[in-house]
PDB file of C-alpha atoms in Angstrom:
ATOM      1  CA  MET A1086      14.007   3.219   0.846  1.00 89.00           C
ATOM      2  CA  ILE A1087      11.242   5.285   2.451  1.00 96.00           C
ATOM      3  CA  ARG A1088      12.008   7.061   5.690  1.00 97.00           C
ATOM      4  CA  VAL A1089       9.332   9.017   7.559  1.00 97.00           C
ATOM      5  CA  LYS A1090      10.796  11.068  10.397  1.00 97.00           C
ATOM      6  CA  ASN A1091       8.695  12.697  13.122  1.00 97.00           C
ATOM      7  CA  VAL A1092       5.903  13.593  10.710  1.00 97.00           C
ATOM      8  CA  ARG A1093       2.973  15.681  11.891  1.00 96.00           C
ATOM      9  CA  ALA A1094       0.023  16.257   9.572  1.00 96.00           C
ATOM     10  CA  GLY A1095      -3.636  17.222   9.460  1.00 93.00           C
ATOM     11  CA  TYR A1096      -6.213  18.845   7.224  1.00 94.00           C
ATOM     12  CA  GLY A1097      -6.999  22.546   6.875  1.00 90.00           C
ATOM     13  CA  ASP A1098      -7.129  24.350  10.204  1.00 91.00           C
ATOM     14  CA  GLY A1099      -7.912  21.176  12.137  1.00 91.00           C
ATOM     15  CA  PRO A1100      -5.733  19.511  14.749  1.00 93.00           C
ATOM     16  CA  ASP A1101      -2.851  17.191  13.956  1.00 94.00           C
ATOM     17  CA  ILE A1102      -3.995  13.718  12.937  1.00 95.00           C
ATOM     18  CA  LEU A1103      -0.420  12.448  12.902  1.00 96.00           C
ATOM     19  CA  GLY A1104       1.456  13.410  16.045  1.00 95.00           C
ATOM     20  CA  GLY A1105       5.062  12.599  15.165  1.00 96.00           C
ATOM     21  CA  ILE A1106       5.347   9.391  13.135  1.00 96.00           C
ATOM     22  CA  ASP A1107       8.542   7.479  12.330  1.00 97.00           C
ATOM     23  CA  LEU A1108       8.481   4.709   9.713  1.00 97.00           C
ATOM     24  CA  THR A1109      10.902   2.986   7.363  1.00 97.00           C
ATOM     25  CA  ALA A1110      10.302   0.689   4.394  1.00 97.00           C
ATOM     26  CA  ALA A1111      13.023  -0.858   2.242  1.00 97.00           C
ATOM     27  CA  ALA A1112      13.159  -2.346  -1.226  1.00 96.00           C
ATOM     28  CA  GLY A1113      11.930  -5.932  -1.306  1.00 96.00           C
ATOM     29  CA  GLU A1114       9.568  -5.735   1.650  1.00 97.00           C
ATOM     30  CA  ILE A1115       5.897  -5.164   2.350  1.00 97.00           C
ATOM     31  CA  VAL A1116       5.237  -2.852   5.281  1.00 98.00           C
ATOM     32  CA  THR A1117       1.662  -2.690   6.551  1.00 96.00           C
ATOM     33  CA  ILE A1118       0.097   0.166   8.521  1.00 96.00           C
ATOM     34  CA  LEU A1119      -2.604  -1.048  10.915  1.00 93.00           C
ATOM     35  CA  GLY A1120      -4.837   0.485  13.539  1.00 89.00           C
ATOM     36  CA  PRO A1121      -8.446   1.434  14.351  1.00 86.00           C
ATOM     37  CA  ASN A1122     -10.503   3.834  12.270  1.00 84.00           C
ATOM     38  CA  GLY A1123      -9.421   7.437  12.670  1.00 85.00           C
ATOM     39  CA  CYS A1124      -5.913   6.644  13.895  1.00 89.00           C
ATOM     40  CA  GLY A1125      -4.213   8.285  10.890  1.00 92.00           C
ATOM     41  CA  LYS A1126      -3.376   5.310   8.643  1.00 94.00           C
ATOM     42  CA  SER A1127      -4.607   6.803   5.372  1.00 92.00           C
ATOM     43  CA  THR A1128      -3.284  10.251   6.281  1.00 94.00           C
ATOM     44  CA  LEU A1129       0.178   8.767   6.721  1.00 96.00           C
ATOM     45  CA  LEU A1130      -0.041   7.014   3.350  1.00 96.00           C
ATOM     46  CA  LYS A1131      -1.194  10.257   1.708  1.00 94.00           C
ATOM     47  CA  CYS A1132       1.781  12.074   3.236  1.00 95.00           C
ATOM     48  CA  ILE A1133       4.122   9.531   1.697  1.00 96.00           C
ATOM     49  CA  ALA A1134       2.302   9.759  -1.656  1.00 94.00           C
ATOM     50  CA  GLY A1135       2.240  13.564  -1.697  1.00 93.00           C
ATOM     51  CA  PHE A1136      -1.484  14.225  -1.354  1.00 93.00           C
ATOM     52  CA  VAL A1137      -0.961  15.722   2.115  1.00 93.00           C
ATOM     53  CA  ARG A1138       2.014  17.903   3.031  1.00 94.00           C
ATOM     54  CA  PRO A1139       3.461  17.343   6.495  1.00 96.00           C
ATOM     55  CA  ARG A1140       3.179  20.172   9.009  1.00 96.00           C
ATOM     56  CA  GLY A1141       6.406  18.984  10.529  1.00 96.00           C
ATOM     57  CA  GLY A1142       9.024  16.292  10.039  1.00 96.00           C
ATOM     58  CA  THR A1143      10.179  14.839   6.729  1.00 96.00           C
ATOM     59  CA  VAL A1144       9.406  12.137   4.186  1.00 96.00           C
ATOM     60  CA  GLU A1145      12.491  10.821   2.389  1.00 96.00           C
ATOM     61  CA  MET A1146      12.874   8.529  -0.605  1.00 95.00           C
ATOM     62  CA  ASP A1147      16.327   7.143  -1.362  1.00 92.00           C
ATOM     63  CA  GLY A1148      17.830   9.821   0.873  1.00 92.00           C
ATOM     64  CA  SER A1149      16.078  12.788  -0.769  1.00 93.00           C
ATOM     65  CA  ASP A1150      13.588  14.943   1.127  1.00 95.00           C
ATOM     66  CA  VAL A1151      10.303  14.649  -0.808  1.00 95.00           C
ATOM     67  CA  SER A1152       8.027  16.059   1.882  1.00 93.00           C
ATOM     68  CA  ASN A1153       6.746  18.855  -0.359  1.00 91.00           C
ATOM     69  CA  VAL A1154       6.999  17.090  -3.707  1.00 92.00           C
ATOM     70  CA  PRO A1155       3.527  16.833  -5.309  1.00 88.00           C
ATOM     71  CA  VAL A1156       1.991  13.553  -6.395  1.00 89.00           C
ATOM     72  CA  HIS A1157       2.627  13.863 -10.143  1.00 86.00           C
ATOM     73  CA  GLU A1158       6.339  14.524  -9.579  1.00 89.00           C
ATOM     74  CA  LYS A1159       6.633  11.545  -7.242  1.00 90.00           C
ATOM     75  CA  VAL A1160       5.062   9.372  -9.933  1.00 87.00           C
ATOM     76  CA  THR A1161       7.325  10.584 -12.737  1.00 85.00           C
ATOM     77  CA  HIS A1162      10.605  11.401 -10.954  1.00 87.00           C
ATOM     78  CA  HIS A1163      10.577   9.092  -7.919  1.00 90.00           C
ATOM     79  CA  ARG A1164       8.678   6.213  -9.554  1.00 91.00           C
ATOM     80  CA  VAL A1165       5.866   5.994  -7.021  1.00 94.00           C
ATOM     81  CA  GLY A1166       2.674   4.051  -7.760  1.00 92.00           C
ATOM     82  CA  PHE A1167      -0.466   4.722  -5.717  1.00 92.00           C
ATOM     83  CA  VAL A1168      -3.686   2.681  -5.568  1.00 91.00           C
ATOM     84  CA  PRO A1169      -6.532   4.440  -3.709  1.00 87.00           C
ATOM     85  CA  GLN A1170      -9.152   2.621  -1.677  1.00 81.00           C
ATOM     86  CA  THR A1171     -12.146   3.751  -3.758  1.00 72.00           C
ATOM     87  CA  ASP A1172     -12.698   4.858  -7.350  1.00 70.00           C
ATOM     88  CA  ASN A1173      -9.548   3.003  -8.346  1.00 80.00           C
ATOM     89  CA  VAL A1174     -10.780   1.949 -11.807  1.00 89.00           C
ATOM     90  CA  PHE A1175     -12.824   3.680 -14.497  1.00 91.00           C
ATOM     91  CA  SER A1176     -15.886   1.506 -14.990  1.00 91.00           C
ATOM     92  CA  THR A1177     -16.825   2.860 -18.433  1.00 93.00           C
ATOM     93  CA  LEU A1178     -13.348   2.254 -19.888  1.00 94.00           C
ATOM     94  CA  THR A1179     -12.001  -1.078 -21.060  1.00 96.00           C
ATOM     95  CA  VAL A1180      -9.476  -3.077 -19.080  1.00 95.00           C
ATOM     96  CA  ALA A1181      -6.783  -2.103 -21.601  1.00 95.00           C
ATOM     97  CA  ASP A1182      -7.628   1.603 -21.455  1.00 94.00           C
ATOM     98  CA  ASN A1183      -7.595   1.545 -17.646  1.00 94.00           C
ATOM     99  CA  ILE A1184      -4.099   0.073 -17.599  1.00 94.00           C
ATOM    100  CA  LEU A1185      -2.745   2.388 -20.289  1.00 92.00           C
ATOM    101  CA  LEU A1186      -3.883   5.430 -18.320  1.00 89.00           C
ATOM    102  CA  GLY A1187      -1.048   4.682 -15.926  1.00 87.00           C
ATOM    103  CA  ALA A1188       1.514   4.985 -18.706  1.00 85.00           C
ATOM    104  CA  ARG A1189       0.623   8.338 -20.252  1.00 82.00           C
ATOM    105  CA  HIS A1190       4.049   9.770 -19.375  1.00 79.00           C
ATOM    106  CA  LEU A1191       6.004   6.844 -20.889  1.00 83.00           C
ATOM    107  CA  PRO A1192       7.411   6.659 -24.428  1.00 88.00           C
ATOM    108  CA  ALA A1193       5.125   4.634 -26.725  1.00 89.00           C
ATOM    109  CA  ALA A1194       7.562   1.747 -27.197  1.00 90.00           C
ATOM    110  CA  GLU A1195       8.109   1.350 -23.443  1.00 90.00           C
ATOM    111  CA  CYS A1196       4.383   1.616 -22.822  1.00 91.00           C
ATOM    112  CA  HIS A1197       3.584  -1.200 -25.260  1.00 90.00           C
ATOM    113  CA  ALA A1198       6.365  -3.398 -23.857  1.00 93.00           C
ATOM    114  CA  ARG A1199       5.183  -2.903 -20.273  1.00 92.00           C
ATOM    115  CA  TYR A1200       1.591  -3.613 -21.279  1.00 94.00           C
ATOM    116  CA  ALA A1201       2.610  -6.889 -22.942  1.00 94.00           C
ATOM    117  CA  GLU A1202       4.494  -7.926 -19.790  1.00 93.00           C
ATOM    118  CA  LEU A1203       1.464  -7.231 -17.615  1.00 94.00           C
ATOM    119  CA  MET A1204      -0.830  -9.230 -19.901  1.00 94.00           C
ATOM    120  CA  ALA A1205       1.554 -12.168 -19.537  1.00 94.00           C
ATOM    121  CA  GLN A1206       1.620 -11.781 -15.750  1.00 91.00           C
ATOM    122  CA  TYR A1207      -2.160 -11.408 -15.383  1.00 92.00           C
ATOM    123  CA  PRO A1208      -3.832 -13.754 -17.887  1.00 92.00           C
ATOM    124  CA  SER A1209      -7.249 -13.179 -16.300  1.00 90.00           C
ATOM    125  CA  LEU A1210      -6.994  -9.526 -17.359  1.00 93.00           C
ATOM    126  CA  ALA A1211      -5.547 -10.424 -20.755  1.00 94.00           C
ATOM    127  CA  SER A1212      -8.608 -12.532 -21.545  1.00 94.00           C
ATOM    128  CA  LYS A1213     -10.867  -9.555 -20.748  1.00 94.00           C
ATOM    129  CA  GLN A1214      -8.754  -6.652 -21.966  1.00 93.00           C
ATOM    130  CA  ASP A1215     -11.447  -5.428 -24.384  1.00 95.00           C
ATOM    131  CA  ARG A1216     -14.260  -5.576 -21.821  1.00 95.00           C
ATOM    132  CA  LYS A1217     -15.349  -2.626 -19.751  1.00 95.00           C
ATOM    133  CA  ALA A1218     -14.087  -2.606 -16.178  1.00 93.00           C
ATOM    134  CA  SER A1219     -17.696  -2.593 -14.960  1.00 92.00           C
ATOM    135  CA  ALA A1220     -17.927  -6.235 -16.089  1.00 92.00           C
ATOM    136  CA  LEU A1221     -15.163  -7.361 -13.714  1.00 91.00           C
ATOM    137  CA  SER A1222     -15.578  -8.853 -10.264  1.00 89.00           C
ATOM    138  CA  GLY A1223     -14.388  -6.929  -7.217  1.00 87.00           C
ATOM    139  CA  GLY A1224     -11.166  -8.903  -7.041  1.00 87.00           C
ATOM    140  CA  GLU A1225     -10.501  -8.463 -10.753  1.00 90.00           C
ATOM    141  CA  ARG A1226     -11.038  -4.723 -10.442  1.00 91.00           C
ATOM    142  CA  GLN A1227      -8.469  -4.595  -7.653  1.00 90.00           C
ATOM    143  CA  ILE A1228      -5.977  -6.586  -9.742  1.00 92.00           C
ATOM    144  CA  LEU A1229      -6.699  -4.138 -12.579  1.00 94.00           C
ATOM    145  CA  SER A1230      -5.885  -1.191 -10.309  1.00 93.00           C
ATOM    146  CA  LEU A1231      -2.599  -2.897  -9.381  1.00 93.00           C
ATOM    147  CA  ALA A1232      -1.764  -3.468 -13.052  1.00 94.00           C
ATOM    148  CA  ARG A1233      -2.402   0.196 -13.855  1.00 92.00           C
ATOM    149  CA  ALA A1234      -0.020   1.238 -11.075  1.00 92.00           C
ATOM    150  CA  LEU A1235       2.590  -1.287 -12.236  1.00 93.00           C
ATOM    151  CA  ILE A1236       2.696  -0.309 -15.900  1.00 93.00           C
ATOM    152  CA  SER A1237       4.961   2.661 -15.131  1.00 89.00           C
ATOM    153  CA  ASP A1238       7.462   0.272 -13.462  1.00 90.00           C
ATOM    154  CA  PRO A1239       7.433   1.955 -10.022  1.00 93.00           C
ATOM    155  CA  LYS A1240      10.070   1.467  -7.338  1.00 94.00           C
ATOM    156  CA  VAL A1241       7.523   2.181  -4.589  1.00 96.00           C
ATOM    157  CA  LEU A1242       3.911   0.956  -4.464  1.00 96.00           C
ATOM    158  CA  LEU A1243       1.450   2.535  -2.006  1.00 96.00           C
ATOM    159  CA  LEU A1244      -1.847   0.710  -1.402  1.00 96.00           C
ATOM    160  CA  ASP A1245      -4.809   2.098   0.553  1.00 93.00           C
ATOM    161  CA  GLU A1246      -6.872  -0.845   1.874  1.00 92.00           C
ATOM    162  CA  PRO A1247      -6.561  -3.117  -1.181  1.00 91.00           C
ATOM    163  CA  SER A1248      -8.957  -5.683   0.319  1.00 89.00           C
ATOM    164  CA  ALA A1249     -11.808  -3.232   0.990  1.00 87.00           C
ATOM    165  CA  GLY A1250     -15.176  -4.695   0.033  1.00 84.00           C
ATOM    166  CA  LEU A1251     -13.786  -8.021  -1.170  1.00 87.00           C
ATOM    167  CA  SER A1252     -14.989 -11.508  -0.308  1.00 88.00           C
ATOM    168  CA  PRO A1253     -12.550 -13.719   1.657  1.00 87.00           C
ATOM    169  CA  LEU A1254     -11.639 -15.630  -1.525  1.00 87.00           C
ATOM    170  CA  MET A1255     -11.024 -12.459  -3.538  1.00 88.00           C
ATOM    171  CA  MET A1256      -9.120 -10.974  -0.614  1.00 90.00           C
ATOM    172  CA  HIS A1257      -6.787 -13.958  -0.603  1.00 90.00           C
ATOM    173  CA  GLU A1258      -6.176 -13.589  -4.347  1.00 89.00           C
ATOM    174  CA  VAL A1259      -5.385  -9.881  -4.056  1.00 91.00           C
ATOM    175  CA  PHE A1260      -2.957 -10.365  -1.162  1.00 93.00           C
ATOM    176  CA  ALA A1261      -1.304 -13.210  -3.067  1.00 92.00           C
ATOM    177  CA  ALA A1262      -0.901 -10.880  -6.053  1.00 92.00           C
ATOM    178  CA  ILE A1263       0.679  -8.204  -3.836  1.00 94.00           C
ATOM    179  CA  ALA A1264       3.138 -10.712  -2.358  1.00 95.00           C
ATOM    180  CA  ALA A1265       3.983 -11.903  -5.869  1.00 94.00           C
ATOM    181  CA  ILE A1266       4.792  -8.329  -6.921  1.00 94.00           C
ATOM    182  CA  ARG A1267       7.261  -8.029  -4.052  1.00 95.00           C
ATOM    183  CA  ASP A1268       8.844 -11.402  -4.800  1.00 95.00           C
ATOM    184  CA  ARG A1269       9.082 -10.785  -8.546  1.00 93.00           C
ATOM    185  CA  THR A1270      10.247  -7.153  -8.572  1.00 93.00           C
ATOM    186  CA  GLY A1271      11.887  -6.455  -5.197  1.00 94.00           C
ATOM    187  CA  MET A1272       9.641  -3.422  -4.947  1.00 95.00           C
ATOM    188  CA  CYS A1273       9.069  -1.432  -1.763  1.00 97.00           C
ATOM    189  CA  ILE A1274       5.374  -1.813  -0.889  1.00 97.00           C
ATOM    190  CA  VAL A1275       3.560   0.104   1.851  1.00 98.00           C
ATOM    191  CA  MET A1276      -0.104  -0.632   2.444  1.00 96.00           C
ATOM    192  CA  VAL A1277      -2.834   0.455   4.815  1.00 96.00           C
ATOM    193  CA  GLU A1278      -5.191  -2.343   5.846  1.00 93.00           C
ATOM    194  CA  GLN A1279      -8.130  -3.122   8.120  1.00 88.00           C
ATOM    195  CA  ASN A1280      -7.886  -6.906   7.654  1.00 88.00           C
ATOM    196  CA  ALA A1281      -4.936  -7.259   9.969  1.00 87.00           C
ATOM    197  CA  PHE A1282      -4.569 -11.049  10.070  1.00 87.00           C
ATOM    198  CA  GLU A1283      -4.585 -11.397   6.295  1.00 88.00           C
ATOM    199  CA  ALA A1284      -2.292  -8.407   5.736  1.00 92.00           C
ATOM    200  CA  LEU A1285       0.238  -9.584   8.293  1.00 92.00           C
ATOM    201  CA  GLY A1286       0.260 -12.958   6.571  1.00 91.00           C
ATOM    202  CA  VAL A1287       1.966 -11.445   3.503  1.00 94.00           C
ATOM    203  CA  SER A1288       3.802  -8.534   5.141  1.00 96.00           C
ATOM    204  CA  ASP A1289       7.389  -8.429   6.336  1.00 97.00           C
ATOM    205  CA  ARG A1290       6.907  -5.737   8.981  1.00 97.00           C
ATOM    206  CA  ALA A1291       4.049  -3.662  10.349  1.00 96.00           C
ATOM    207  CA  TYR A1292       3.293  -0.508  12.292  1.00 95.00           C
ATOM    208  CA  VAL A1293       0.208  -0.206  14.494  1.00 92.00           C
ATOM    209  CA  LEU A1294      -1.044   3.360  14.926  1.00 93.00           C
ATOM    210  CA  SER A1295      -3.125   4.650  17.799  1.00 88.00           C
ATOM    211  CA  LEU A1296      -4.275   8.268  18.158  1.00 89.00           C
ATOM    212  CA  GLY A1297      -1.824   9.484  15.531  1.00 91.00           C
ATOM    213  CA  LYS A1298       1.251   7.787  16.954  1.00 93.00           C
ATOM    214  CA  VAL A1299       3.041   4.469  16.500  1.00 93.00           C
ATOM    215  CA  ALA A1300       1.866   2.180  19.304  1.00 90.00           C
ATOM    216  CA  ILE A1301       3.651  -1.014  18.245  1.00 89.00           C
ATOM    217  CA  GLU A1302       6.026  -1.945  15.450  1.00 93.00           C
ATOM    218  CA  GLY A1303       7.760  -5.167  14.583  1.00 94.00           C
ATOM    219  CA  ARG A1304       8.075  -8.132  12.283  1.00 95.00           C
ATOM    220  CA  SER A1305       4.721  -9.385  11.072  1.00 93.00           C
ATOM    221  CA  GLU A1306       5.224 -12.890  12.430  1.00 92.00           C
ATOM    222  CA  ASP A1307       5.983 -11.474  15.875  1.00 91.00           C
ATOM    223  CA  LEU A1308       2.949  -9.201  15.822  1.00 90.00           C
ATOM    224  CA  LEU A1309       0.706 -12.112  14.878  1.00 87.00           C
ATOM    225  CA  ALA A1310       2.012 -14.147  17.809  1.00 86.00           C
ATOM    226  CA  ASP A1311       1.961 -11.395  20.426  1.00 82.00           C
ATOM    227  CA  PRO A1312      -0.923 -11.742  22.960  1.00 78.00           C
ATOM    228  CA  ALA A1313      -1.240  -8.018  23.652  1.00 72.00           C
ATOM    229  CA  MET A1314      -1.290  -7.221  19.963  1.00 74.00           C
ATOM    230  CA  ARG A1315      -3.960  -9.802  19.252  1.00 71.00           C
ATOM    231  CA  HIS A1316      -6.106  -8.740  22.198  1.00 68.00           C
ATOM    232  CA  LEU A1317      -5.935  -4.988  21.603  1.00 66.00           C
ATOM    233  CA  TYR A1318      -5.803  -4.731  17.824  1.00 66.00           C
ATOM    234  CA  LEU A1319      -6.681  -8.066  16.217  1.00 64.00           C
ATOM    235  CA  GLY A1320      -9.761  -8.971  18.227  1.00 58.00           C
ATOM    236  CA  GLY A1321      -8.669 -12.441  19.257  1.00 54.00           C
ATOM    237  CA  GLU A1322      -7.001 -14.231  22.135  1.00 49.00           C
ATOM    238  CA  PRO A1323      -3.903 -16.347  21.487  1.00 40.00           C
ATOM    239  CA  PRO A1324      -3.592 -19.927  22.769  1.00 39.00           C
ATOM    240  CA  ALA A1325      -2.641 -20.141  26.434  1.00 41.00           C
ATOM    241  CA  ALA A1326       0.718 -21.747  25.719  1.00 36.00           C
ATOM    242  CA  GLU A1327       1.725 -19.159  23.130  1.00 38.00           C
ATOM    243  CA  ARG A1328       4.934 -17.311  23.998  1.00 37.00           C
ATOM    244  CA  ARG A1329       5.184 -13.611  23.496  1.00 38.00           C
ATOM    245  CA  PRO A1330       8.102 -12.487  21.266  1.00 41.00           C
ATOM    246  CA  ARG A1331       9.906  -9.257  21.968  1.00 38.00           C
ATOM    247  CA  LEU A1332       8.429  -6.319  20.098  1.00 44.00           C
ATOM    248  CA  ALA A1333       9.316  -2.682  19.659  1.00 46.00           C
ATOM    249  CA  VAL A1334       6.598  -1.015  21.704  1.00 42.00           C
ATOM    250  CA  VAL A1335       6.609   2.757  21.298  1.00 49.00           C
ATOM    251  CA  GLY A1336       5.612   5.143  24.036  1.00 44.00           C
TER     252      GLY A1336
END
C-alpha cells in the first residue's frame, strides 16, 4: 500500500509544485495520475520514488514513513521499481544486459531464475536478447524497460508516461503488458500518463491534478463516463444521453 498524505514539494528555492496532495494505491491495482502539463504529475511520482523529498506531508509504504528514504534504498529494501519517461534503456547494450542491470543487487541464482521467467513471459525479447537495444522498436524498448524493472521482483512499480512517443498500436501493446503485470503479480502500479483515455482503459482508479492539487479522483470507469471530466481534461464531449456517475471532486 502507498499512502501520500498532504505532500508539498518543489525544486530548489522555487515555489511549491505540489500544494498538499493525498493519494492511495493498493496491491493489485493500477492507479493513474492525470492532468495538464505542469500540474505536478511527474513531481508526485518522483516524490513517491524518492528522487524528490517532500517539503511537507508524508509518503508511506506498507505503513512505514519513507518520505526521506533515497531511491536506492526504496529499490532494495521496499522493492520499488521505477521506469522513467526518457533514457529508460541503454541503446549500446544488449537486451539481456539491459535487463540484468536491474538485478545487480540480487544473488546470482535468483538473478538467473528471474531472467529465465522474464524470457518466458516476453518471448519477443527472448528472441532478441543478444541484439543491442538500439535495434528494437519503440514499443519493444518500453517492454524492455518494464522487464528490467521487473527482474528484481518489485512490490511497487512506478511508471512515468510509459506511452510517450509510441504509435497507437505500440501504445496498446504497452498498456496491455502493464495490465498483464497487475493481473499476474498483484503488484501495486502507479503511473503518470498524458494519454488519458488509453490509461483509464487499463487503470482501476485515477487522480486528476490541477495546479498542484487533486481536482478529481475516482474509479477509472466513472471518470471516463463523467461529462465534466471529459470536457475539461479529456478533450471530448460525452453522448447527450450519458449519465454522470458520482465522483469524488476535491476542492
